[in-house]
PDB file of C-alpha atoms in Angstrom:
ATOM      1  CA  MET A   1     -14.067  38.681  86.933  1.00 43.00           C
ATOM      2  CA  GLU A   2     -12.409  41.340  88.718  1.00 45.00           C
ATOM      3  CA  ASN A   3      -9.301  41.289  85.437  1.00 50.00           C
ATOM      4  CA  TYR A   4     -12.540  41.654  82.746  1.00 49.00           C
ATOM      5  CA  THR A   5     -12.867  45.745  82.550  1.00 52.00           C
ATOM      6  CA  LEU A   6     -13.681  47.747  79.783  1.00 50.00           C
ATOM      7  CA  ASN A   7     -10.102  47.651  78.978  1.00 54.00           C
ATOM      8  CA  TYR A   8     -10.305  43.904  78.969  1.00 58.00           C
ATOM      9  CA  HIS A   9      -9.306  42.860  75.410  1.00 59.00           C
ATOM     10  CA  LYS A  10      -6.016  41.362  75.815  1.00 65.00           C
ATOM     11  CA  THR A  11      -7.087  39.401  78.900  1.00 75.00           C
ATOM     12  CA  PHE A  12     -10.240  38.423  78.091  1.00 78.00           C
ATOM     13  CA  LEU A  13      -8.850  37.150  74.086  1.00 79.00           C
ATOM     14  CA  ALA A  14      -5.757  35.392  75.904  1.00 82.00           C
ATOM     15  CA  ASP A  15      -7.976  33.577  78.208  1.00 86.00           C
ATOM     16  CA  ILE A  16      -9.921  32.429  75.513  1.00 88.00           C
ATOM     17  CA  SER A  17      -7.047  31.400  73.524  1.00 88.00           C
ATOM     18  CA  LYS A  18      -5.492  29.479  76.186  1.00 88.00           C
ATOM     19  CA  GLY A  19      -8.873  27.410  76.919  1.00 89.00           C
ATOM     20  CA  LEU A  20      -9.320  26.414  73.190  1.00 92.00           C
ATOM     21  CA  GLN A  21      -5.593  25.842  72.498  1.00 91.00           C
ATOM     22  CA  ALA A  22      -6.148  22.770  74.661  1.00 92.00           C
ATOM     23  CA  ALA A  23      -8.620  21.687  72.733  1.00 92.00           C
ATOM     24  CA  LEU A  24      -7.178  22.012  69.642  1.00 91.00           C
ATOM     25  CA  ASP A  25      -3.500  20.446  70.663  1.00 91.00           C
ATOM     26  CA  THR A  26      -5.643  17.398  71.686  1.00 91.00           C
ATOM     27  CA  TYR A  27      -7.900  17.134  68.467  1.00 89.00           C
ATOM     28  CA  ASN A  28      -5.914  18.626  66.015  1.00 81.00           C
ATOM     29  CA  ASN A  29      -5.697  16.501  62.796  1.00 79.00           C
ATOM     30  CA  TYR A  30      -9.313  14.914  63.642  1.00 80.00           C
ATOM     31  CA  TYR A  31     -11.047  18.549  62.963  1.00 87.00           C
ATOM     32  CA  ILE A  32      -8.250  20.216  60.749  1.00 86.00           C
ATOM     33  CA  GLU A  33      -8.729  17.721  58.026  1.00 81.00           C
ATOM     34  CA  GLN A  34     -12.383  18.162  57.905  1.00 82.00           C
ATOM     35  CA  ALA A  35     -12.291  21.906  57.782  1.00 86.00           C
ATOM     36  CA  ILE A  36      -9.663  22.157  54.898  1.00 84.00           C
ATOM     37  CA  TYR A  37     -11.854  20.263  52.980  1.00 79.00           C
ATOM     38  CA  ALA A  38     -14.741  22.500  53.438  1.00 80.00           C
ATOM     39  CA  PHE A  39     -12.273  25.469  52.722  1.00 80.00           C
ATOM     40  CA  GLY A  40     -11.147  23.916  49.593  1.00 69.00           C
ATOM     41  CA  SER A  41      -7.411  24.493  48.975  1.00 56.00           C
ATOM     42  CA  PRO A  42      -5.547  25.972  51.455  1.00 53.00           C
ATOM     43  CA  LYS A  43      -1.922  24.580  51.220  1.00 54.00           C
ATOM     44  CA  ASN A  44      -0.913  22.629  54.066  1.00 52.00           C
ATOM     45  CA  ASP A  45       1.363  19.508  55.308  1.00 53.00           C
ATOM     46  CA  GLY A  46      -1.327  18.256  57.481  1.00 52.00           C
ATOM     47  CA  ASN A  47       0.002  20.665  60.355  1.00 53.00           C
ATOM     48  CA  ALA A  48      -2.500  23.234  61.312  1.00 49.00           C
ATOM     49  CA  GLN A  49       0.377  25.422  62.250  1.00 50.00           C
ATOM     50  CA  ASN A  50       1.311  25.164  58.520  1.00 56.00           C
ATOM     51  CA  ILE A  51      -2.091  25.810  56.850  1.00 64.00           C
ATOM     52  CA  LYS A  52      -1.063  28.685  54.003  1.00 72.00           C
ATOM     53  CA  PHE A  53      -3.524  31.165  53.642  1.00 82.00           C
ATOM     54  CA  ALA A  54      -2.453  34.861  51.655  1.00 83.00           C
ATOM     55  CA  THR A  55      -3.341  36.895  54.802  1.00 89.00           C
ATOM     56  CA  PRO A  56      -3.234  36.743  58.569  1.00 89.00           C
ATOM     57  CA  ALA A  57      -7.035  37.208  59.108  1.00 92.00           C
ATOM     58  CA  GLN A  58      -7.834  34.619  56.580  1.00 91.00           C
ATOM     59  CA  ASN A  59      -5.617  31.864  58.792  1.00 89.00           C
ATOM     60  CA  HIS A  60      -7.212  33.104  61.531  1.00 90.00           C
ATOM     61  CA  CYS A  61     -10.459  33.085  60.058  1.00 93.00           C
ATOM     62  CA  PHE A  62      -9.753  29.058  59.523  1.00 91.00           C
ATOM     63  CA  THR A  63      -8.675  28.864  63.012  1.00 90.00           C
ATOM     64  CA  ASP A  64     -11.423  30.025  64.515  1.00 93.00           C
ATOM     65  CA  TYR A  65     -13.790  27.900  61.828  1.00 93.00           C
ATOM     66  CA  VAL A  66     -12.135  24.703  63.177  1.00 92.00           C
ATOM     67  CA  LEU A  67     -12.806  25.884  67.206  1.00 93.00           C
ATOM     68  CA  LEU A  68     -15.769  27.616  67.042  1.00 94.00           C
ATOM     69  CA  GLU A  69     -17.793  26.680  63.925  1.00 93.00           C
ATOM     70  CA  GLN A  70     -17.300  23.568  62.743  1.00 91.00           C
ATOM     71  CA  GLN A  71     -19.118  20.392  63.916  1.00 90.00           C
ATOM     72  CA  VAL A  72     -17.472  16.474  63.336  1.00 89.00           C
ATOM     73  CA  GLU A  73     -19.841  13.864  64.508  1.00 89.00           C
ATOM     74  CA  LYS A  74     -22.456  16.439  65.558  1.00 91.00           C
ATOM     75  CA  GLN A  75     -19.821  18.140  68.418  1.00 93.00           C
ATOM     76  CA  LYS A  76     -17.659  21.230  67.891  1.00 94.00           C
ATOM     77  CA  ILE A  77     -14.131  21.077  68.901  1.00 95.00           C
ATOM     78  CA  TYR A  78     -14.422  22.314  72.379  1.00 95.00           C
ATOM     79  CA  GLU A  79     -17.780  20.361  73.315  1.00 96.00           C
ATOM     80  CA  ARG A  80     -15.804  17.270  72.703  1.00 95.00           C
ATOM     81  CA  TYR A  81     -12.807  18.504  74.665  1.00 95.00           C
ATOM     82  CA  LEU A  82     -15.227  19.247  77.940  1.00 95.00           C
ATOM     83  CA  LYS A  83     -16.899  16.001  77.671  1.00 95.00           C
ATOM     84  CA  GLU A  84     -13.989  13.430  76.909  1.00 95.00           C
ATOM     85  CA  GLN A  85     -11.004  15.377  79.085  1.00 94.00           C
ATOM     86  CA  THR A  86     -12.881  15.977  82.063  1.00 92.00           C
ATOM     87  CA  GLU A  87      -9.523  16.112  84.233  1.00 92.00           C
ATOM     88  CA  ALA A  88      -7.771  18.454  82.210  1.00 93.00           C
ATOM     89  CA  LYS A  89      -6.695  21.749  83.977  1.00 93.00           C
ATOM     90  CA  GLU A  90      -8.006  23.961  81.177  1.00 91.00           C
ATOM     91  CA  ILE A  91     -11.811  22.566  82.087  1.00 93.00           C
ATOM     92  CA  PRO A  92     -12.580  25.398  84.448  1.00 91.00           C
ATOM     93  CA  LEU A  93     -11.268  27.813  82.125  1.00 89.00           C
ATOM     94  CA  LEU A  94     -12.940  26.776  79.110  1.00 92.00           C
ATOM     95  CA  ASN A  95     -16.458  26.450  80.810  1.00 93.00           C
ATOM     96  CA  LYS A  96     -16.684  30.275  81.555  1.00 91.00           C
ATOM     97  CA  PHE A  97     -16.372  31.397  77.808  1.00 92.00           C
ATOM     98  CA  VAL A  98     -19.251  28.181  76.810  1.00 94.00           C
ATOM     99  CA  PRO A  99     -22.318  30.436  77.139  1.00 94.00           C
ATOM    100  CA  SER A 100     -20.054  33.035  74.866  1.00 93.00           C
ATOM    101  CA  PHE A 101     -19.517  30.504  72.693  1.00 94.00           C
ATOM    102  CA  GLU A 102     -22.724  29.080  71.949  1.00 94.00           C
ATOM    103  CA  ASN A 103     -24.194  32.518  71.096  1.00 94.00           C
ATOM    104  CA  SER A 104     -21.224  33.885  69.061  1.00 94.00           C
ATOM    105  CA  TYR A 105     -21.843  34.097  65.023  1.00 95.00           C
ATOM    106  CA  THR A 106     -20.451  35.736  61.957  1.00 95.00           C
ATOM    107  CA  SER A 107     -21.858  38.095  59.838  1.00 96.00           C
ATOM    108  CA  LEU A 108     -21.012  41.352  57.934  1.00 97.00           C
ATOM    109  CA  PHE A 109     -21.677  44.293  59.982  1.00 97.00           C
ATOM    110  CA  ARG A 110     -21.593  48.248  59.667  1.00 96.00           C
ATOM    111  CA  ILE A 111     -20.318  50.634  61.853  1.00 96.00           C
ATOM    112  CA  VAL A 112     -23.140  53.089  63.285  1.00 95.00           C
ATOM    113  CA  ASP A 113     -21.591  54.964  66.306  1.00 95.00           C
ATOM    114  CA  ILE A 114     -18.166  54.611  67.862  1.00 95.00           C
ATOM    115  CA  ASP A 115     -17.012  55.879  71.518  1.00 93.00           C
ATOM    116  CA  VAL A 116     -13.297  56.316  70.931  1.00 92.00           C
ATOM    117  CA  GLU A 117     -12.875  57.507  74.394  1.00 90.00           C
ATOM    118  CA  GLU A 118     -14.294  54.023  75.612  1.00 87.00           C
ATOM    119  CA  GLY A 119     -13.449  51.989  72.788  1.00 89.00           C
ATOM    120  CA  ILE A 120     -16.723  51.167  72.343  1.00 92.00           C
ATOM    121  CA  ILE A 121     -17.812  50.775  68.367  1.00 95.00           C
ATOM    122  CA  TYR A 122     -21.544  49.885  67.582  1.00 96.00           C
ATOM    123  CA  PHE A 123     -22.693  47.906  64.495  1.00 96.00           C
ATOM    124  CA  ASP A 124     -25.740  47.419  62.217  1.00 94.00           C
ATOM    125  CA  ASP A 125     -25.898  43.573  61.055  1.00 95.00           C
ATOM    126  CA  VAL A 126     -25.986  44.229  57.399  1.00 95.00           C
ATOM    127  CA  LEU A 127     -27.022  40.043  56.355  1.00 94.00           C
ATOM    128  CA  GLY A 128     -29.490  40.539  59.648  1.00 92.00           C
ATOM    129  CA  VAL A 129     -28.414  37.272  61.165  1.00 93.00           C
ATOM    130  CA  ASN A 130     -28.954  38.887  64.962  1.00 87.00           C
ATOM    131  CA  GLU A 131     -32.233  39.679  63.833  1.00 81.00           C
ATOM    132  CA  GLY A 132     -32.077  43.264  64.653  1.00 78.00           C
ATOM    133  CA  GLN A 133     -29.951  43.191  67.828  1.00 83.00           C
ATOM    134  CA  GLU A 134     -28.082  46.398  68.342  1.00 88.00           C
ATOM    135  CA  ILE A 135     -24.353  44.992  69.083  1.00 94.00           C
ATOM    136  CA  ALA A 136     -21.082  46.531  70.072  1.00 95.00           C
ATOM    137  CA  ILE A 137     -17.437  45.285  70.349  1.00 94.00           C
ATOM    138  CA  VAL A 138     -15.232  46.708  72.955  1.00 90.00           C
ATOM    139  CA  ASP A 139     -11.575  47.055  71.100  1.00 89.00           C
ATOM    140  CA  LYS A 140      -9.649  50.289  72.132  1.00 87.00           C
ATOM    141  CA  VAL A 141      -6.863  49.640  69.459  1.00 87.00           C
ATOM    142  CA  LEU A 142      -9.476  49.175  66.674  1.00 91.00           C
ATOM    143  CA  ALA A 143     -11.421  52.347  67.740  1.00 92.00           C
ATOM    144  CA  ASP A 144      -8.696  54.156  67.713  1.00 91.00           C
ATOM    145  CA  THR A 145      -7.231  53.194  64.624  1.00 91.00           C
ATOM    146  CA  ILE A 146     -10.685  53.812  62.583  1.00 92.00           C
ATOM    147  CA  ASP A 147     -10.910  57.131  64.291  1.00 91.00           C
ATOM    148  CA  LYS A 148      -7.688  58.068  62.720  1.00 88.00           C
ATOM    149  CA  ASN A 149      -9.531  58.517  59.175  1.00 88.00           C
ATOM    150  CA  PRO A 150     -12.892  59.462  58.890  1.00 84.00           C
ATOM    151  CA  VAL A 151     -13.169  56.920  55.580  1.00 90.00           C
ATOM    152  CA  ASN A 152     -12.551  54.200  58.097  1.00 90.00           C
ATOM    153  CA  MET A 153     -16.006  54.768  59.667  1.00 93.00           C
ATOM    154  CA  ASN A 154     -17.346  53.463  55.919  1.00 94.00           C
ATOM    155  CA  PHE A 155     -15.762  50.103  55.718  1.00 96.00           C
ATOM    156  CA  LEU A 156     -17.968  47.155  55.998  1.00 97.00           C
ATOM    157  CA  MET A 157     -16.342  44.240  58.288  1.00 97.00           C
ATOM    158  CA  PHE A 158     -16.982  40.561  58.412  1.00 98.00           C
ATOM    159  CA  PHE A 159     -16.196  38.969  61.998  1.00 97.00           C
ATOM    160  CA  ARG A 160     -17.273  36.629  64.302  1.00 96.00           C
ATOM    161  CA  PHE A 161     -18.963  38.589  67.296  1.00 96.00           C
ATOM    162  CA  ILE A 162     -18.544  36.945  70.836  1.00 94.00           C
ATOM    163  CA  PRO A 163     -21.152  38.181  73.151  1.00 93.00           C
ATOM    164  CA  PHE A 164     -19.989  38.856  77.000  1.00 90.00           C
ATOM    165  CA  LEU A 165     -22.609  36.401  78.439  1.00 88.00           C
ATOM    166  CA  GLY A 166     -22.821  33.564  81.616  1.00 84.00           C
ATOM    167  CA  ASP A 167     -19.841  34.751  83.827  1.00 80.00           C
ATOM    168  CA  PHE A 168     -19.116  37.751  81.833  1.00 81.00           C
ATOM    169  CA  ILE A 169     -22.850  39.220  81.461  1.00 79.00           C
ATOM    170  CA  ASP A 170     -21.972  42.164  83.930  1.00 78.00           C
ATOM    171  CA  LEU A 171     -20.023  43.332  81.306  1.00 76.00           C
ATOM    172  CA  ASN A 172     -23.261  44.570  79.545  1.00 77.00           C
ATOM    173  CA  ASP A 173     -24.120  47.529  81.126  1.00 72.00           C
ATOM    174  CA  ASP A 174     -26.597  48.724  78.613  1.00 71.00           C
ATOM    175  CA  GLU A 175     -29.786  46.701  78.271  1.00 75.00           C
ATOM    176  CA  ASP A 176     -30.154  47.791  74.566  1.00 82.00           C
ATOM    177  CA  THR A 177     -27.209  46.776  73.094  1.00 90.00           C
ATOM    178  CA  LEU A 178     -25.058  43.475  73.496  1.00 92.00           C
ATOM    179  CA  LYS A 179     -21.518  43.898  73.747  1.00 92.00           C
ATOM    180  CA  GLY A 180     -18.771  41.730  73.037  1.00 92.00           C
ATOM    181  CA  MET A 181     -15.502  41.127  70.872  1.00 92.00           C
ATOM    182  CA  THR A 182     -14.104  40.076  67.684  1.00 92.00           C
ATOM    183  CA  ASN A 183     -12.450  36.564  67.834  1.00 90.00           C
ATOM    184  CA  GLY A 184      -9.077  38.157  66.529  1.00 86.00           C
ATOM    185  CA  TYR A 185      -9.521  38.715  62.782  1.00 92.00           C
ATOM    186  CA  ILE A 186     -11.922  41.307  60.402  1.00 95.00           C
ATOM    187  CA  TYR A 187     -12.290  41.320  57.149  1.00 96.00           C
ATOM    188  CA  PHE A 188     -12.822  45.131  55.299  1.00 96.00           C
ATOM    189  CA  PHE A 189     -14.653  45.653  52.301  1.00 97.00           C
ATOM    190  CA  GLU A 190     -15.396  49.331  50.942  1.00 96.00           C
ATOM    191  CA  PRO A 191     -18.880  50.291  51.246  1.00 96.00           C
ATOM    192  CA  GLN A 192     -19.412  50.845  47.504  1.00 96.00           C
ATOM    193  CA  GLU A 193     -19.111  47.102  46.757  1.00 96.00           C
ATOM    194  CA  GLU A 194     -21.688  45.987  49.467  1.00 96.00           C
ATOM    195  CA  ARG A 195     -24.524  45.255  46.674  1.00 96.00           C
ATOM    196  CA  THR A 196     -21.755  43.059  44.912  1.00 97.00           C
ATOM    197  CA  ILE A 197     -20.100  41.514  48.123  1.00 97.00           C
ATOM    198  CA  ILE A 198     -23.845  40.363  48.780  1.00 96.00           C
ATOM    199  CA  LYS A 199     -24.633  38.842  45.701  1.00 96.00           C
ATOM    200  CA  GLU A 200     -21.311  37.029  45.160  1.00 96.00           C
ATOM    201  CA  TYR A 201     -21.715  35.682  48.797  1.00 95.00           C
ATOM    202  CA  LYS A 202     -24.788  34.189  47.935  1.00 94.00           C
ATOM    203  CA  LYS A 203     -23.774  32.493  44.558  1.00 93.00           C
ATOM    204  CA  MET A 204     -20.881  30.818  46.592  1.00 91.00           C
ATOM    205  CA  ALA A 205     -22.690  29.948  49.779  1.00 89.00           C
ATOM    206  CA  ALA A 206     -24.659  27.763  47.275  1.00 89.00           C
ATOM    207  CA  LYS A 207     -21.466  25.966  46.198  1.00 86.00           C
ATOM    208  CA  VAL A 208     -19.497  25.562  49.634  1.00 84.00           C
ATOM    209  CA  ARG A 209     -19.217  21.828  50.793  1.00 79.00           C
ATOM    210  CA  VAL A 210     -20.893  22.354  54.064  1.00 83.00           C
ATOM    211  CA  SER A 211     -24.962  22.520  55.016  1.00 81.00           C
ATOM    212  CA  LYS A 212     -24.998  25.387  58.208  1.00 85.00           C
ATOM    213  CA  SER A 213     -25.379  28.692  56.741  1.00 88.00           C
ATOM    214  CA  SER A 214     -23.440  30.266  59.460  1.00 88.00           C
ATOM    215  CA  SER A 215     -20.272  27.680  58.077  1.00 88.00           C
ATOM    216  CA  LYS A 216     -21.218  28.907  54.369  1.00 90.00           C
ATOM    217  CA  ARG A 217     -20.720  32.495  55.302  1.00 94.00           C
ATOM    218  CA  GLN A 218     -17.211  32.181  57.085  1.00 93.00           C
ATOM    219  CA  ILE A 219     -15.784  30.316  54.014  1.00 91.00           C
ATOM    220  CA  ALA A 220     -17.783  32.388  51.214  1.00 94.00           C
ATOM    221  CA  PHE A 221     -16.251  35.254  53.273  1.00 96.00           C
ATOM    222  CA  THR A 222     -12.797  34.101  53.374  1.00 93.00           C
ATOM    223  CA  GLU A 223     -13.336  33.769  49.233  1.00 91.00           C
ATOM    224  CA  LEU A 224     -14.477  37.372  49.016  1.00 95.00           C
ATOM    225  CA  ASP A 225     -11.657  38.888  51.100  1.00 95.00           C
ATOM    226  CA  LYS A 226      -9.175  37.726  48.655  1.00 92.00           C
ATOM    227  CA  LYS A 227     -11.092  39.346  45.903  1.00 94.00           C
ATOM    228  CA  TYR A 228     -12.343  42.637  47.642  1.00 96.00           C
ATOM    229  CA  GLY A 229     -10.576  42.341  50.896  1.00 95.00           C
ATOM    230  CA  LYS A 230      -8.940  46.296  51.890  1.00 94.00           C
ATOM    231  CA  LYS A 231      -7.058  47.459  54.744  1.00 90.00           C
ATOM    232  CA  LEU A 232      -7.934  50.195  57.371  1.00 86.00           C
ATOM    233  CA  LEU A 233      -6.402  53.680  56.937  1.00 81.00           C
ATOM    234  CA  LEU A 234      -3.650  54.616  59.010  1.00 75.00           C
ATOM    235  CA  SER A 235      -3.559  58.401  58.785  1.00 64.00           C
TER     236      SER A 235
END
C-alpha cells in the first residue's frame, strides 16, 4: 500500500496492466476471436496488437472488453489465468485487484464536482447502473485538463469505473463516495446530445451480438463514439 497514494494513477494502472498483460499473452487468440465477433468489424490480422480502430480510446475499450468484460465458457480471461496458471509470478499481483475487477462497470457519467488540487472528479451515473452510489475517480492529469476550460465540465463521459476495493480499500476515505479510477480510456460526448445518445444506445443494445447488459453498453458506446465522440478543450 505504501506505493499507492492519491497521486497513485500511473503506479496503480501500471500494476493492473502488468497483471492483465500476462493473462492476455497466455490466452490471446482464445478470447480475441470472440471479442471481434461481438464488436463487429474491427480490421485485424488475427493478432490483438494489430486490430485497428479509429481512435486510441476505441482500441483501449476493445482491449478492456477482452480483459475485464468478456466471458468465454463462463470465465473472464483473468479468472481463467488465475485458475490455470497457479505458479505464474504475476498471480500475487493480479489477485490484489480481483475485488476491484469484480465490482468494475461501464456507464455514461456526468461531472458534478471537481477538486483540482487533489485531482479528484466526482460523477453522477446518467444510466443509473450504480443505483445512486456517488463515485469519484482520482486522476490529476484529467482534472487539470478539465479545469483548463469551463466547457469541459459539461461533457458526458463513458468509461469503466474500477473502484478501490480489497487491498486498496484504505484509499476510500469518504464513506459517501466510492473512489476509483478509469481503465485508461474515456469517450466524451457533448451534453446537448444526451437524449439522442441514450435513445440510440437503447436501439443499438438490442442488436449487438451479446446478452449481458454491461457488454452491450461497451459495444454500443464504441459505435456512438464514432458518430458523436468529442475531445476535451485544452485551452
